[in-house]
Amino acid sequence: MSTYVKRSTILKAGLGVFVKHACSAGDILEKSAFIVSSNTPDDIICHAFAGNTTAQSFIVFGNCSLTNHSTAQANTTLRCSTDERFMEFLATKDIEVHQELFMDYGEDTVF
Protein backbone atom coordinates (compact mmCIF):
# COMPACT_ATOMS: atom_id res chain seq x y z
CA MET A 1 0.00 0.00 0.00
CA SER A 2 1.48 3.32 -1.02
CA THR A 3 -0.77 5.46 1.20
CA TYR A 4 -0.88 6.36 4.88
CA VAL A 5 -3.22 8.25 7.20
CA LYS A 6 -2.46 11.27 9.38
CA ARG A 7 -4.07 14.61 10.31
CA SER A 8 -5.41 16.35 7.21
CA THR A 9 -4.00 19.61 5.92
CA ILE A 10 -7.60 20.88 5.90
CA LEU A 11 -8.38 22.70 9.15
CA LYS A 12 -10.90 20.75 11.28
CA ALA A 13 -11.19 17.97 8.68
CA GLY A 14 -9.78 15.25 10.92
CA LEU A 15 -7.76 12.61 9.11
CA GLY A 16 -6.44 12.67 5.57
CA VAL A 17 -4.75 10.20 3.22
CA PHE A 18 -1.21 10.84 1.95
CA VAL A 19 1.21 9.11 -0.43
CA LYS A 20 4.48 7.52 0.71
CA HIS A 21 6.13 7.93 -2.71
CA ALA A 22 5.78 10.30 -5.64
CA CYS A 23 3.17 9.04 -8.13
CA SER A 24 2.32 9.69 -11.75
CA ALA A 25 -1.11 10.23 -13.24
CA GLY A 26 -2.73 6.84 -13.81
CA ASP A 27 -0.81 5.04 -11.03
CA ILE A 28 -2.83 2.72 -8.82
CA LEU A 29 -2.35 4.03 -5.27
CA GLU A 30 -4.35 1.33 -3.53
CA LYS A 31 -6.52 -1.65 -4.37
CA SER A 32 -9.25 -2.09 -1.74
CA ALA A 33 -11.82 -4.80 -1.22
CA PHE A 34 -15.45 -3.85 -0.75
CA ILE A 35 -18.72 -5.47 0.14
CA VAL A 36 -22.12 -4.59 -1.25
CA SER A 37 -25.13 -3.97 0.97
CA SER A 38 -28.69 -3.02 0.12
CA ASN A 39 -29.57 -2.32 3.78
CA THR A 40 -26.69 -0.41 5.31
CA PRO A 41 -26.94 0.76 8.93
CA ASP A 42 -26.46 4.51 9.47
CA ASP A 43 -23.31 3.97 11.54
CA ILE A 44 -21.34 2.40 8.68
CA ILE A 45 -19.55 4.54 6.08
CA CYS A 46 -21.23 3.90 2.74
CA HIS A 47 -20.38 4.91 -0.78
CA ALA A 48 -23.14 5.06 -3.38
CA PHE A 49 -21.37 5.95 -6.61
CA ALA A 50 -22.86 7.94 -9.45
CA GLY A 51 -24.39 5.71 -12.07
CA ASN A 52 -25.41 3.07 -9.53
CA THR A 53 -29.14 2.71 -10.25
CA THR A 54 -29.88 0.10 -7.57
CA ALA A 55 -30.33 0.53 -3.84
CA GLN A 56 -26.88 -0.91 -3.21
CA SER A 57 -24.16 0.71 -1.14
CA PHE A 58 -20.48 -0.11 -1.29
CA ILE A 59 -18.61 -0.44 2.00
CA VAL A 60 -14.98 0.10 0.98
CA PHE A 61 -12.06 -1.07 3.12
CA GLY A 62 -8.63 0.55 3.14
CA ASN A 63 -7.30 4.08 3.31
CA CYS A 64 -9.11 5.27 0.18
CA SER A 65 -12.37 5.41 2.15
CA LEU A 66 -10.84 8.20 4.28
CA THR A 67 -9.96 10.51 1.39
CA ASN A 68 -11.27 14.05 1.84
CA HIS A 69 -13.35 15.91 -0.76
CA SER A 70 -12.02 18.81 -2.77
CA THR A 71 -13.17 19.83 -6.21
CA ALA A 72 -10.25 22.26 -6.65
CA GLN A 73 -7.52 19.94 -5.30
CA ALA A 74 -8.85 16.58 -6.55
CA ASN A 75 -5.94 14.35 -7.53
CA THR A 76 -7.52 10.87 -7.30
CA THR A 77 -10.50 8.89 -8.50
CA LEU A 78 -11.93 5.42 -7.93
CA ARG A 79 -12.39 2.67 -10.48
CA CYS A 80 -14.80 -0.07 -9.46
CA SER A 81 -14.55 -3.72 -10.48
CA THR A 82 -17.83 -5.31 -9.37
CA ASP A 83 -16.84 -8.70 -10.81
CA GLU A 84 -13.74 -8.95 -8.64
CA ARG A 85 -15.13 -6.84 -5.75
CA PHE A 86 -12.38 -4.27 -5.42
CA MET A 87 -11.88 -0.55 -5.87
CA GLU A 88 -8.75 0.84 -7.46
CA PHE A 89 -7.68 4.20 -6.05
CA LEU A 90 -6.00 6.03 -8.97
CA ALA A 91 -3.90 9.18 -9.28
CA THR A 92 -5.46 11.58 -11.78
CA LYS A 93 -2.37 13.80 -11.88
CA ASP A 94 1.24 13.65 -10.73
CA ILE A 95 1.47 13.65 -6.93
CA GLU A 96 4.51 14.59 -4.85
CA VAL A 97 5.80 12.47 -1.97
CA HIS A 98 3.81 13.01 1.28
CA GLN A 99 1.15 15.07 -0.55
CA GLU A 100 -2.42 14.74 0.69
CA LEU A 101 -4.89 12.99 -1.58
CA PHE A 102 -8.27 14.47 -2.44
CA MET A 103 -11.24 13.24 -4.43
CA ASP A 104 -14.13 15.11 -6.00
CA TYR A 105 -17.07 13.18 -4.54
CA GLY A 106 -19.37 14.52 -7.23
CA GLU A 107 -22.95 15.68 -6.95
CA ASP A 108 -24.51 12.21 -7.01
CA THR A 109 -22.26 10.51 -4.46
CA VAL A 110 -23.76 9.96 -1.02
CA PHE A 111 -21.84 9.22 2.16
mmCIF file of N, CA and C in Angstrom:
data_model
loop_
_atom_site.group_PDB
_atom_site.id
_atom_site.type_symbol
_atom_site.label_atom_id
_atom_site.label_comp_id
_atom_site.label_asym_id
_atom_site.label_seq_id
_atom_site.Cartn_x
_atom_site.Cartn_y
_atom_site.Cartn_z
ATOM 1 N N MET A 1 0.850 -1.178 0.000
ATOM 2 C CA MET A 1 0.000 0.000 0.000
ATOM 3 C C MET A 1 0.891 1.236 0.000
ATOM 4 N N SER A 2 0.624 2.129 -0.897
ATOM 5 C CA SER A 2 1.476 3.319 -1.022
ATOM 6 C C SER A 2 0.857 4.546 -0.366
ATOM 7 N N THR A 3 -0.123 4.346 0.515
ATOM 8 C CA THR A 3 -0.767 5.460 1.202
ATOM 9 C C THR A 3 -0.660 5.289 2.710
ATOM 10 N N TYR A 4 -0.835 6.398 3.416
ATOM 11 C CA TYR A 4 -0.884 6.361 4.879
ATOM 12 C C TYR A 4 -1.831 7.448 5.362
ATOM 13 N N VAL A 5 -2.239 7.340 6.621
ATOM 14 C CA VAL A 5 -3.217 8.254 7.196
ATOM 15 C C VAL A 5 -2.580 9.076 8.305
ATOM 16 N N LYS A 6 -2.864 10.370 8.298
ATOM 17 C CA LYS A 6 -2.459 11.274 9.384
ATOM 18 C C LYS A 6 -3.409 12.472 9.358
ATOM 19 N N ARG A 7 -3.207 13.431 10.249
ATOM 20 C CA ARG A 7 -4.068 14.606 10.310
ATOM 21 C C ARG A 7 -4.057 15.324 8.953
ATOM 22 N N SER A 8 -5.248 15.678 8.495
ATOM 23 C CA SER A 8 -5.409 16.354 7.210
ATOM 24 C C SER A 8 -4.806 17.754 7.234
ATOM 25 N N THR A 9 -4.459 18.233 6.060
ATOM 26 C CA THR A 9 -4.001 19.611 5.915
ATOM 27 C C THR A 9 -5.179 20.588 5.926
ATOM 28 N N ILE A 10 -6.399 20.064 5.846
ATOM 29 C CA ILE A 10 -7.601 20.885 5.901
ATOM 30 C C ILE A 10 -7.961 21.102 7.367
ATOM 31 N N LEU A 11 -8.057 22.343 7.774
ATOM 32 C CA LEU A 11 -8.384 22.698 9.145
ATOM 33 C C LEU A 11 -9.715 22.071 9.568
ATOM 34 N N LYS A 12 -9.724 21.384 10.686
ATOM 35 C CA LYS A 12 -10.904 20.745 11.281
ATOM 36 C C LYS A 12 -11.471 19.601 10.448
ATOM 37 N N ALA A 13 -10.701 19.068 9.513
ATOM 38 C CA ALA A 13 -11.192 17.968 8.683
ATOM 39 C C ALA A 13 -10.930 16.609 9.308
ATOM 40 N N GLY A 14 -10.106 16.555 10.342
ATOM 41 C CA GLY A 14 -9.782 15.252 10.918
ATOM 42 C C GLY A 14 -8.635 14.605 10.177
ATOM 43 N N LEU A 15 -8.822 13.358 9.782
ATOM 44 C CA LEU A 15 -7.762 12.608 9.113
ATOM 45 C C LEU A 15 -7.755 12.853 7.615
ATOM 46 N N GLY A 16 -6.597 12.599 7.011
ATOM 47 C CA GLY A 16 -6.439 12.669 5.566
ATOM 48 C C GLY A 16 -5.572 11.516 5.107
ATOM 49 N N VAL A 17 -5.560 11.272 3.822
ATOM 50 C CA VAL A 17 -4.754 10.203 3.220
ATOM 51 C C VAL A 17 -3.629 10.849 2.425
ATOM 52 N N PHE A 18 -2.425 10.301 2.572
ATOM 53 C CA PHE A 18 -1.212 10.837 1.952
ATOM 54 C C PHE A 18 -0.466 9.720 1.235
ATOM 55 N N VAL A 19 0.401 10.107 0.287
ATOM 56 C CA VAL A 19 1.207 9.106 -0.428
ATOM 57 C C VAL A 19 2.605 9.004 0.170
ATOM 58 N N LYS A 20 3.130 7.775 0.189
ATOM 59 C CA LYS A 20 4.477 7.524 0.708
ATOM 60 C C LYS A 20 5.548 7.852 -0.331
ATOM 61 N N HIS A 21 5.184 7.745 -1.602
ATOM 62 C CA HIS A 21 6.127 7.933 -2.706
ATOM 63 C C HIS A 21 5.491 8.830 -3.771
ATOM 64 N N ALA A 22 6.300 9.503 -4.525
ATOM 65 C CA ALA A 22 5.779 10.298 -5.641
ATOM 66 C C ALA A 22 5.069 9.363 -6.623
ATOM 67 N N CYS A 23 3.985 9.843 -7.222
ATOM 68 C CA CYS A 23 3.173 9.037 -8.132
ATOM 69 C C CYS A 23 2.906 9.816 -9.407
ATOM 70 N N SER A 24 2.673 9.082 -10.461
ATOM 71 C CA SER A 24 2.325 9.688 -11.751
ATOM 72 C C SER A 24 0.845 9.501 -12.023
ATOM 73 N N ALA A 25 0.276 10.370 -12.834
ATOM 74 C CA ALA A 25 -1.115 10.232 -13.239
ATOM 75 C C ALA A 25 -1.340 8.834 -13.797
ATOM 76 N N GLY A 26 -2.407 8.193 -13.349
ATOM 77 C CA GLY A 26 -2.729 6.840 -13.808
ATOM 78 C C GLY A 26 -2.225 5.735 -12.895
ATOM 79 N N ASP A 27 -1.312 6.056 -11.970
ATOM 80 C CA ASP A 27 -0.810 5.042 -11.035
ATOM 81 C C ASP A 27 -1.922 4.560 -10.116
ATOM 82 N N ILE A 28 -1.909 3.281 -9.809
ATOM 83 C CA ILE A 28 -2.827 2.724 -8.820
ATOM 84 C C ILE A 28 -2.196 2.947 -7.453
ATOM 85 N N LEU A 29 -2.869 3.702 -6.591
ATOM 86 C CA LEU A 29 -2.352 4.030 -5.269
ATOM 87 C C LEU A 29 -2.736 2.977 -4.242
ATOM 88 N N GLU A 30 -3.857 2.337 -4.460
ATOM 89 C CA GLU A 30 -4.351 1.333 -3.526
ATOM 90 C C GLU A 30 -5.414 0.499 -4.224
ATOM 91 N N LYS A 31 -5.480 -0.751 -3.874
ATOM 92 C CA LYS A 31 -6.522 -1.648 -4.365
ATOM 93 C C LYS A 31 -7.241 -2.164 -3.128
ATOM 94 N N SER A 32 -8.511 -1.794 -2.971
ATOM 95 C CA SER A 32 -9.247 -2.087 -1.741
ATOM 96 C C SER A 32 -10.454 -2.967 -2.015
ATOM 97 N N ALA A 33 -10.639 -3.943 -1.151
ATOM 98 C CA ALA A 33 -11.820 -4.800 -1.224
ATOM 99 C C ALA A 33 -13.042 -4.008 -0.778
ATOM 100 N N PHE A 34 -14.215 -4.442 -1.222
ATOM 101 C CA PHE A 34 -15.452 -3.849 -0.749
ATOM 102 C C PHE A 34 -16.528 -4.915 -0.661
ATOM 103 N N ILE A 35 -17.545 -4.620 0.111
ATOM 104 C CA ILE A 35 -18.722 -5.468 0.144
ATOM 105 C C ILE A 35 -19.906 -4.621 -0.283
ATOM 106 N N VAL A 36 -20.935 -5.271 -0.769
ATOM 107 C CA VAL A 36 -22.124 -4.585 -1.248
ATOM 108 C C VAL A 36 -23.264 -4.872 -0.281
ATOM 109 N N SER A 37 -24.010 -3.835 0.054
ATOM 110 C CA SER A 37 -25.129 -3.971 0.972
ATOM 111 C C SER A 37 -26.310 -3.189 0.440
ATOM 112 N N SER A 38 -27.494 -3.764 0.515
ATOM 113 C CA SER A 38 -28.690 -3.021 0.123
ATOM 114 C C SER A 38 -29.368 -2.400 1.338
ATOM 115 N N ASN A 39 -29.013 -2.854 2.532
ATOM 116 C CA ASN A 39 -29.572 -2.319 3.776
ATOM 117 C C ASN A 39 -28.422 -1.985 4.706
ATOM 118 N N THR A 40 -27.869 -0.801 4.546
ATOM 119 C CA THR A 40 -26.690 -0.411 5.309
ATOM 120 C C THR A 40 -27.086 0.398 6.535
ATOM 121 N N PRO A 41 -26.646 -0.025 7.729
ATOM 122 C CA PRO A 41 -26.939 0.763 8.934
ATOM 123 C C PRO A 41 -26.321 2.156 8.841
ATOM 124 N N ASP A 42 -26.926 3.131 9.505
ATOM 125 C CA ASP A 42 -26.461 4.511 9.466
ATOM 126 C C ASP A 42 -25.067 4.691 10.028
ATOM 127 N N ASP A 43 -24.601 3.784 10.905
ATOM 128 C CA ASP A 43 -23.311 3.974 11.540
ATOM 129 C C ASP A 43 -22.149 3.406 10.730
ATOM 130 N N ILE A 44 -22.400 2.921 9.540
ATOM 131 C CA ILE A 44 -21.338 2.398 8.675
ATOM 132 C C ILE A 44 -21.121 3.380 7.533
ATOM 133 N N ILE A 45 -19.855 3.645 7.198
ATOM 134 C CA ILE A 45 -19.550 4.542 6.077
ATOM 135 C C ILE A 45 -19.922 3.842 4.776
ATOM 136 N N CYS A 46 -20.745 4.484 3.984
ATOM 137 C CA CYS A 46 -21.230 3.902 2.736
ATOM 138 C C CYS A 46 -20.853 4.791 1.564
ATOM 139 N N HIS A 47 -20.675 4.175 0.446
ATOM 140 C CA HIS A 47 -20.379 4.912 -0.777
ATOM 141 C C HIS A 47 -21.375 4.464 -1.838
ATOM 142 N N ALA A 48 -22.226 5.356 -2.281
ATOM 143 C CA ALA A 48 -23.140 5.059 -3.376
ATOM 144 C C ALA A 48 -22.668 5.876 -4.569
ATOM 145 N N PHE A 49 -22.033 5.247 -5.516
ATOM 146 C CA PHE A 49 -21.373 5.946 -6.611
ATOM 147 C C PHE A 49 -22.337 6.331 -7.714
ATOM 148 N N ALA A 50 -22.055 7.451 -8.336
ATOM 149 C CA ALA A 50 -22.862 7.944 -9.450
ATOM 150 C C ALA A 50 -22.975 6.854 -10.503
ATOM 151 N N GLY A 51 -24.152 6.720 -11.055
ATOM 152 C CA GLY A 51 -24.387 5.707 -12.073
ATOM 153 C C GLY A 51 -24.909 4.404 -11.492
ATOM 154 N N ASN A 52 -24.876 4.256 -10.162
ATOM 155 C CA ASN A 52 -25.415 3.069 -9.528
ATOM 156 C C ASN A 52 -26.922 3.252 -9.424
ATOM 157 N N THR A 53 -27.693 2.498 -10.198
ATOM 158 C CA THR A 53 -29.135 2.713 -10.251
ATOM 159 C C THR A 53 -29.898 1.803 -9.294
ATOM 160 N N THR A 54 -29.212 0.968 -8.538
ATOM 161 C CA THR A 54 -29.878 0.098 -7.574
ATOM 162 C C THR A 54 -29.772 0.719 -6.187
ATOM 163 N N ALA A 55 -30.361 0.041 -5.215
ATOM 164 C CA ALA A 55 -30.334 0.529 -3.838
ATOM 165 C C ALA A 55 -29.079 0.049 -3.105
ATOM 166 N N GLN A 56 -28.089 -0.382 -3.821
ATOM 167 C CA GLN A 56 -26.880 -0.911 -3.206
ATOM 168 C C GLN A 56 -25.957 0.182 -2.705
ATOM 169 N N SER A 57 -25.238 -0.135 -1.639
ATOM 170 C CA SER A 57 -24.159 0.708 -1.139
ATOM 171 C C SER A 57 -22.892 -0.119 -1.120
ATOM 172 N N PHE A 58 -21.770 0.546 -1.337
ATOM 173 C CA PHE A 58 -20.478 -0.113 -1.293
ATOM 174 C C PHE A 58 -19.788 0.283 0.006
ATOM 175 N N ILE A 59 -19.382 -0.694 0.794
ATOM 176 C CA ILE A 59 -18.607 -0.441 1.997
ATOM 177 C C ILE A 59 -17.164 -0.785 1.631
ATOM 178 N N VAL A 60 -16.342 0.250 1.495
ATOM 179 C CA VAL A 60 -14.977 0.097 0.984
ATOM 180 C C VAL A 60 -13.993 0.037 2.148
ATOM 181 N N PHE A 61 -13.086 -0.926 2.101
ATOM 182 C CA PHE A 61 -12.062 -1.071 3.120
ATOM 183 C C PHE A 61 -10.766 -0.439 2.623
ATOM 184 N N GLY A 62 -9.909 -0.040 3.525
ATOM 185 C CA GLY A 62 -8.631 0.551 3.138
ATOM 186 C C GLY A 62 -8.631 2.057 3.315
ATOM 187 N N ASN A 63 -7.477 2.638 3.103
ATOM 188 C CA ASN A 63 -7.301 4.078 3.307
ATOM 189 C C ASN A 63 -8.122 4.937 2.359
ATOM 190 N N CYS A 64 -8.394 4.437 1.159
ATOM 191 C CA CYS A 64 -9.110 5.272 0.179
ATOM 192 C C CYS A 64 -10.456 5.737 0.698
ATOM 193 N N SER A 65 -11.063 5.002 1.615
ATOM 194 C CA SER A 65 -12.365 5.408 2.146
ATOM 195 C C SER A 65 -12.272 6.625 3.060
ATOM 196 N N LEU A 66 -11.052 7.043 3.418
ATOM 197 C CA LEU A 66 -10.841 8.203 4.283
ATOM 198 C C LEU A 66 -10.424 9.460 3.515
ATOM 199 N N THR A 67 -10.391 9.380 2.207
ATOM 200 C CA THR A 67 -9.958 10.506 1.389
ATOM 201 C C THR A 67 -10.946 11.663 1.482
ATOM 202 N N ASN A 68 -10.437 12.853 1.718
ATOM 203 C CA ASN A 68 -11.267 14.051 1.836
ATOM 204 C C ASN A 68 -11.685 14.580 0.467
ATOM 205 N N HIS A 69 -12.808 15.304 0.463
ATOM 206 C CA HIS A 69 -13.347 15.909 -0.757
ATOM 207 C C HIS A 69 -12.699 17.261 -1.038
ATOM 208 N N SER A 70 -12.391 17.491 -2.281
ATOM 209 C CA SER A 70 -12.017 18.814 -2.772
ATOM 210 C C SER A 70 -12.183 18.815 -4.281
ATOM 211 N N THR A 71 -13.018 19.695 -4.760
ATOM 212 C CA THR A 71 -13.167 19.833 -6.205
ATOM 213 C C THR A 71 -11.909 20.467 -6.793
ATOM 214 N N ALA A 72 -11.412 21.513 -6.139
ATOM 215 C CA ALA A 72 -10.253 22.256 -6.648
ATOM 216 C C ALA A 72 -8.948 21.465 -6.565
ATOM 217 N N GLN A 73 -8.782 20.652 -5.505
ATOM 218 C CA GLN A 73 -7.519 19.943 -5.301
ATOM 219 C C GLN A 73 -7.581 18.462 -5.664
ATOM 220 N N ALA A 74 -8.684 18.012 -6.249
ATOM 221 C CA ALA A 74 -8.852 16.580 -6.550
ATOM 222 C C ALA A 74 -7.668 16.049 -7.349
ATOM 223 N N ASN A 75 -7.078 14.965 -6.846
ATOM 224 C CA ASN A 75 -5.939 14.345 -7.530
ATOM 225 C C ASN A 75 -6.080 12.826 -7.596
ATOM 226 N N THR A 76 -7.267 12.312 -7.239
ATOM 227 C CA THR A 76 -7.525 10.870 -7.295
ATOM 228 C C THR A 76 -8.935 10.605 -7.787
ATOM 229 N N THR A 77 -9.172 9.364 -8.155
ATOM 230 C CA THR A 77 -10.504 8.888 -8.496
ATOM 231 C C THR A 77 -10.562 7.409 -8.144
ATOM 232 N N LEU A 78 -11.745 6.846 -8.184
ATOM 233 C CA LEU A 78 -11.932 5.420 -7.932
ATOM 234 C C LEU A 78 -12.390 4.736 -9.207
ATOM 235 N N ARG A 79 -11.909 3.514 -9.389
ATOM 236 C CA ARG A 79 -12.391 2.667 -10.481
ATOM 237 C C ARG A 79 -12.908 1.394 -9.823
ATOM 238 N N CYS A 80 -14.141 1.054 -10.113
ATOM 239 C CA CYS A 80 -14.801 -0.075 -9.458
ATOM 240 C C CYS A 80 -14.805 -1.303 -10.356
ATOM 241 N N SER A 81 -14.437 -2.448 -9.790
ATOM 242 C CA SER A 81 -14.549 -3.724 -10.478
ATOM 243 C C SER A 81 -15.538 -4.578 -9.693
ATOM 244 N N THR A 82 -16.820 -4.567 -10.118
ATOM 245 C CA THR A 82 -17.831 -5.311 -9.374
ATOM 246 C C THR A 82 -17.648 -6.820 -9.521
ATOM 247 N N ASP A 83 -17.071 -7.272 -10.629
ATOM 248 C CA ASP A 83 -16.838 -8.705 -10.810
ATOM 249 C C ASP A 83 -15.845 -9.245 -9.789
ATOM 250 N N GLU A 84 -14.792 -8.496 -9.546
ATOM 251 C CA GLU A 84 -13.744 -8.947 -8.638
ATOM 252 C C GLU A 84 -13.878 -8.347 -7.244
ATOM 253 N N ARG A 85 -14.841 -7.459 -7.046
ATOM 254 C CA ARG A 85 -15.131 -6.844 -5.750
ATOM 255 C C ARG A 85 -13.953 -6.085 -5.154
ATOM 256 N N PHE A 86 -13.409 -5.168 -5.945
ATOM 257 C CA PHE A 86 -12.384 -4.272 -5.424
ATOM 258 C C PHE A 86 -12.508 -2.902 -6.066
ATOM 259 N N MET A 87 -11.970 -1.911 -5.364
ATOM 260 C CA MET A 87 -11.879 -0.552 -5.872
ATOM 261 C C MET A 87 -10.409 -0.252 -6.098
ATOM 262 N N GLU A 88 -10.099 0.341 -7.223
ATOM 263 C CA GLU A 88 -8.748 0.840 -7.462
ATOM 264 C C GLU A 88 -8.764 2.339 -7.227
ATOM 265 N N PHE A 89 -7.846 2.794 -6.413
ATOM 266 C CA PHE A 89 -7.682 4.195 -6.046
ATOM 267 C C PHE A 89 -6.579 4.724 -6.955
ATOM 268 N N LEU A 90 -6.921 5.598 -7.916
ATOM 269 C CA LEU A 90 -5.998 6.025 -8.971
ATOM 270 C C LEU A 90 -5.606 7.491 -8.846
ATOM 271 N N ALA A 91 -4.349 7.785 -9.172
ATOM 272 C CA ALA A 91 -3.895 9.175 -9.277
ATOM 273 C C ALA A 91 -4.407 9.745 -10.598
ATOM 274 N N THR A 92 -4.979 10.939 -10.550
ATOM 275 C CA THR A 92 -5.457 11.579 -11.783
ATOM 276 C C THR A 92 -4.467 12.615 -12.295
ATOM 277 N N LYS A 93 -3.442 12.882 -11.496
ATOM 278 C CA LYS A 93 -2.367 13.800 -11.885
ATOM 279 C C LYS A 93 -1.118 13.398 -11.120
ATOM 280 N N ASP A 94 0.015 13.942 -11.462
ATOM 281 C CA ASP A 94 1.244 13.652 -10.733
ATOM 282 C C ASP A 94 1.115 14.151 -9.301
ATOM 283 N N ILE A 95 1.597 13.340 -8.351
ATOM 284 C CA ILE A 95 1.468 13.655 -6.926
ATOM 285 C C ILE A 95 2.847 13.545 -6.288
ATOM 286 N N GLU A 96 3.206 14.571 -5.512
ATOM 287 C CA GLU A 96 4.506 14.592 -4.846
ATOM 288 C C GLU A 96 4.483 13.735 -3.588
ATOM 289 N N VAL A 97 5.664 13.276 -3.173
ATOM 290 C CA VAL A 97 5.798 12.469 -1.967
ATOM 291 C C VAL A 97 5.209 13.210 -0.764
ATOM 292 N N HIS A 98 4.463 12.504 0.066
ATOM 293 C CA HIS A 98 3.811 13.010 1.278
ATOM 294 C C HIS A 98 2.718 14.050 1.013
ATOM 295 N N GLN A 99 2.254 14.159 -0.225
ATOM 296 C CA GLN A 99 1.154 15.069 -0.549
ATOM 297 C C GLN A 99 -0.168 14.426 -0.153
ATOM 298 N N GLU A 100 -1.104 15.257 0.330
ATOM 299 C CA GLU A 100 -2.422 14.736 0.689
ATOM 300 C C GLU A 100 -3.223 14.434 -0.573
ATOM 301 N N LEU A 101 -4.037 13.396 -0.480
ATOM 302 C CA LEU A 101 -4.893 12.987 -1.583
ATOM 303 C C LEU A 101 -6.303 13.523 -1.374
ATOM 304 N N PHE A 102 -6.910 13.959 -2.469
ATOM 305 C CA PHE A 102 -8.274 14.467 -2.443
ATOM 306 C C PHE A 102 -9.057 13.852 -3.591
ATOM 307 N N MET A 103 -10.367 13.789 -3.412
ATOM 308 C CA MET A 103 -11.238 13.241 -4.428
ATOM 309 C C MET A 103 -12.451 14.158 -4.558
ATOM 310 N N ASP A 104 -12.883 14.389 -5.780
ATOM 311 C CA ASP A 104 -14.132 15.114 -6.002
ATOM 312 C C ASP A 104 -15.250 14.086 -5.859
ATOM 313 N N TYR A 105 -16.009 14.161 -4.781
ATOM 314 C CA TYR A 105 -17.068 13.181 -4.536
ATOM 315 C C TYR A 105 -18.163 13.237 -5.588
ATOM 316 N N GLY A 106 -18.330 14.380 -6.227
ATOM 317 C CA GLY A 106 -19.370 14.525 -7.232
ATOM 318 C C GLY A 106 -20.716 14.835 -6.615
ATOM 319 N N GLU A 107 -21.621 15.281 -7.432
ATOM 320 C CA GLU A 107 -22.946 15.680 -6.953
ATOM 321 C C GLU A 107 -23.826 14.501 -6.584
ATOM 322 N N ASP A 108 -23.631 13.352 -7.220
ATOM 323 C CA ASP A 108 -24.512 12.210 -7.014
ATOM 324 C C ASP A 108 -23.994 11.187 -6.012
ATOM 325 N N THR A 109 -22.846 11.449 -5.406
ATOM 326 C CA THR A 109 -22.261 10.515 -4.457
ATOM 327 C C THR A 109 -22.773 10.822 -3.065
ATOM 328 N N VAL A 110 -23.200 9.805 -2.371
ATOM 329 C CA VAL A 110 -23.762 9.960 -1.025
ATOM 330 C C VAL A 110 -22.908 9.206 -0.041
ATOM 331 N N PHE A 111 -22.591 9.861 1.088
ATOM 332 C CA PHE A 111 -21.837 9.219 2.162
ATOM 333 C C PHE A 111 -22.676 9.177 3.402
#
